[in-house]
Short mmCIF file of C-alpha atoms in Angstrom, two decimals:
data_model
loop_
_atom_site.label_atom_id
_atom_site.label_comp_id
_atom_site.label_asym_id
_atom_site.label_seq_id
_atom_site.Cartn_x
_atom_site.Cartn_y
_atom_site.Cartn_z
CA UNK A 1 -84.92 -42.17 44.09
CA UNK A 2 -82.69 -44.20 46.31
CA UNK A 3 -79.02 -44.76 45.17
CA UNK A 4 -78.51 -48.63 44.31
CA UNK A 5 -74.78 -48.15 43.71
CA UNK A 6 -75.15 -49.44 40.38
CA UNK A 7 -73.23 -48.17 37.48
CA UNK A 8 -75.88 -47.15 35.03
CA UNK A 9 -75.70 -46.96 30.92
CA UNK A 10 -78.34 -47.15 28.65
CA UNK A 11 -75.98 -48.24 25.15
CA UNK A 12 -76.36 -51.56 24.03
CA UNK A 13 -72.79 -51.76 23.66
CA UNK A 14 -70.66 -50.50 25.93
CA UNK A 15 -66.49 -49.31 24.26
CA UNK A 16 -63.95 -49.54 27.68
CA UNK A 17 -60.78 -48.73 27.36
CA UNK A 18 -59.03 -51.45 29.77
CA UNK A 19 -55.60 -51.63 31.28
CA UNK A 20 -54.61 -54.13 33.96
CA UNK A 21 -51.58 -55.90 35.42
CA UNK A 22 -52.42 -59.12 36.65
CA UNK A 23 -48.94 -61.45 38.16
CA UNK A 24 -51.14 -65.17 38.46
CA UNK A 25 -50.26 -66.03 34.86
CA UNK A 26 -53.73 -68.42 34.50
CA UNK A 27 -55.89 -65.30 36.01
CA UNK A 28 -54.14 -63.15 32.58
CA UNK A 29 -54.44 -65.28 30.23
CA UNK A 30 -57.72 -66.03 30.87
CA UNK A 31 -58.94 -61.78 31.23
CA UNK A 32 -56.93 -61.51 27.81
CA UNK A 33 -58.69 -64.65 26.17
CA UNK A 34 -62.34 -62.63 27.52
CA UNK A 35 -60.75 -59.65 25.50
CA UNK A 36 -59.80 -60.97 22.64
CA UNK A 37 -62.92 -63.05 22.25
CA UNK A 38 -66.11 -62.64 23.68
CA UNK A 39 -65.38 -58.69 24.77
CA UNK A 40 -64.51 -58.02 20.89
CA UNK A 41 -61.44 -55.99 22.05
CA UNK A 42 -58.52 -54.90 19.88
CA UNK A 43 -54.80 -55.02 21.76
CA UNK A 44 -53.01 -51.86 22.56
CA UNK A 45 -50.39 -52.79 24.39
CA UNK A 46 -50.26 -56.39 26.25
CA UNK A 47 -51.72 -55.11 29.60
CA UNK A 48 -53.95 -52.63 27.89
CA UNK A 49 -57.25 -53.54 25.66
CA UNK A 50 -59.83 -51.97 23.82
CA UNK A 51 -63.23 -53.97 23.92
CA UNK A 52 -67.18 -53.44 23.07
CA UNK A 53 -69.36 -55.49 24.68
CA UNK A 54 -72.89 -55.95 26.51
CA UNK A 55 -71.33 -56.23 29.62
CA UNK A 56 -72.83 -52.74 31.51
CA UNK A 57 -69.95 -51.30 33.77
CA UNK A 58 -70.65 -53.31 37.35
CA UNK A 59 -71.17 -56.79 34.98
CA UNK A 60 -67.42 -55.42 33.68
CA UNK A 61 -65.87 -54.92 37.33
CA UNK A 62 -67.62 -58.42 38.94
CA UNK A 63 -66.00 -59.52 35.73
CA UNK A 64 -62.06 -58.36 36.19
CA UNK A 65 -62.30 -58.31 39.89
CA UNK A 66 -63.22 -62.37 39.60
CA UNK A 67 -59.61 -62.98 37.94
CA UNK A 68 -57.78 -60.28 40.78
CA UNK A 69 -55.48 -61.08 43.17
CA UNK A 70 -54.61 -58.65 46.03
CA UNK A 71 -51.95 -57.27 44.78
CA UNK A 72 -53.20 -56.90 41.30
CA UNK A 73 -54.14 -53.75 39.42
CA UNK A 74 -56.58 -53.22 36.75
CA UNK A 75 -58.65 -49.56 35.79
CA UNK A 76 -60.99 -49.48 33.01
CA UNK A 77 -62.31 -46.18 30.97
CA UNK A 78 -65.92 -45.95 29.85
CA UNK A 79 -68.52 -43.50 28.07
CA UNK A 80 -71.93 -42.85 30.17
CA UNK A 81 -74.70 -41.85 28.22
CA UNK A 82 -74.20 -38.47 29.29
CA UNK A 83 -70.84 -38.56 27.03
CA UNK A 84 -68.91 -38.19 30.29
CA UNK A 85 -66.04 -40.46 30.43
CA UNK A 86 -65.13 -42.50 33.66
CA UNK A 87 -62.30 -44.08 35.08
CA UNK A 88 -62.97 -46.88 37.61
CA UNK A 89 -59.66 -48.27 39.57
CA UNK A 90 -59.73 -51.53 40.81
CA UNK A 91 -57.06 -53.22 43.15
#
C-alpha cells in the first residue's frame, strides 16, 4: 500500500495532550477558546491543554498550524490505536 502521509487512528475520539507557545495574542486566544470549547479540553497549565475531540491527528496539526506564526512553537501528544503514544512538534 502506498504511504499517503496521513496520520491514521481509528478512535472516535481522539485524547492529545497539547502544549504550545504562541506570541500573536489573537492567534492564542483563539487556539485556547478551540480548547476550552469545541476540543473539550481541561487546562494544565496556560500554554498546555488536555482535549478529546473528533479531530484525527493531521485535522489537529492543519488545525494549530492555521493560528502559527514562524516563530511559534506548539507539540501535541496522542494515543494510536496501537496504544503507542506520539509526539508531533510543530514550529
Amino acid at each position: 500500500m502506498p504511504r499517503d502521509n496521513k496520520l491514521y487512528s481509528g478512535f472516535v475520539n481522539h485524547d492529545y495532550i497539547l502544549t504550545f507557545s504562541i506570541a500573536d495574542e489573537e492567534s492564542r486566544a483563539r487556539l485556547v477558546a478551540l480548547c476550552a470549547g469545541p476540543w473539550q479540553g481541561d487546562e494544565v497549565t496556560p500554554g498546555t491543554w488536555e482535549v478529546s475531540n473528533t479531530l484525527s491527528p493531521d485535522q489537529m496539526e492543519r488545525a494549530i498550524l492555521e493560528l502559527m506564526g514562524d516563530a511559534d512553537r506548539a507539540a501535541y501528544y496522542y494515543l494510536s490505536d496501537s496504544k503507542r503514544m506520539f509526539r508531533v512538534l510543530l514550529g
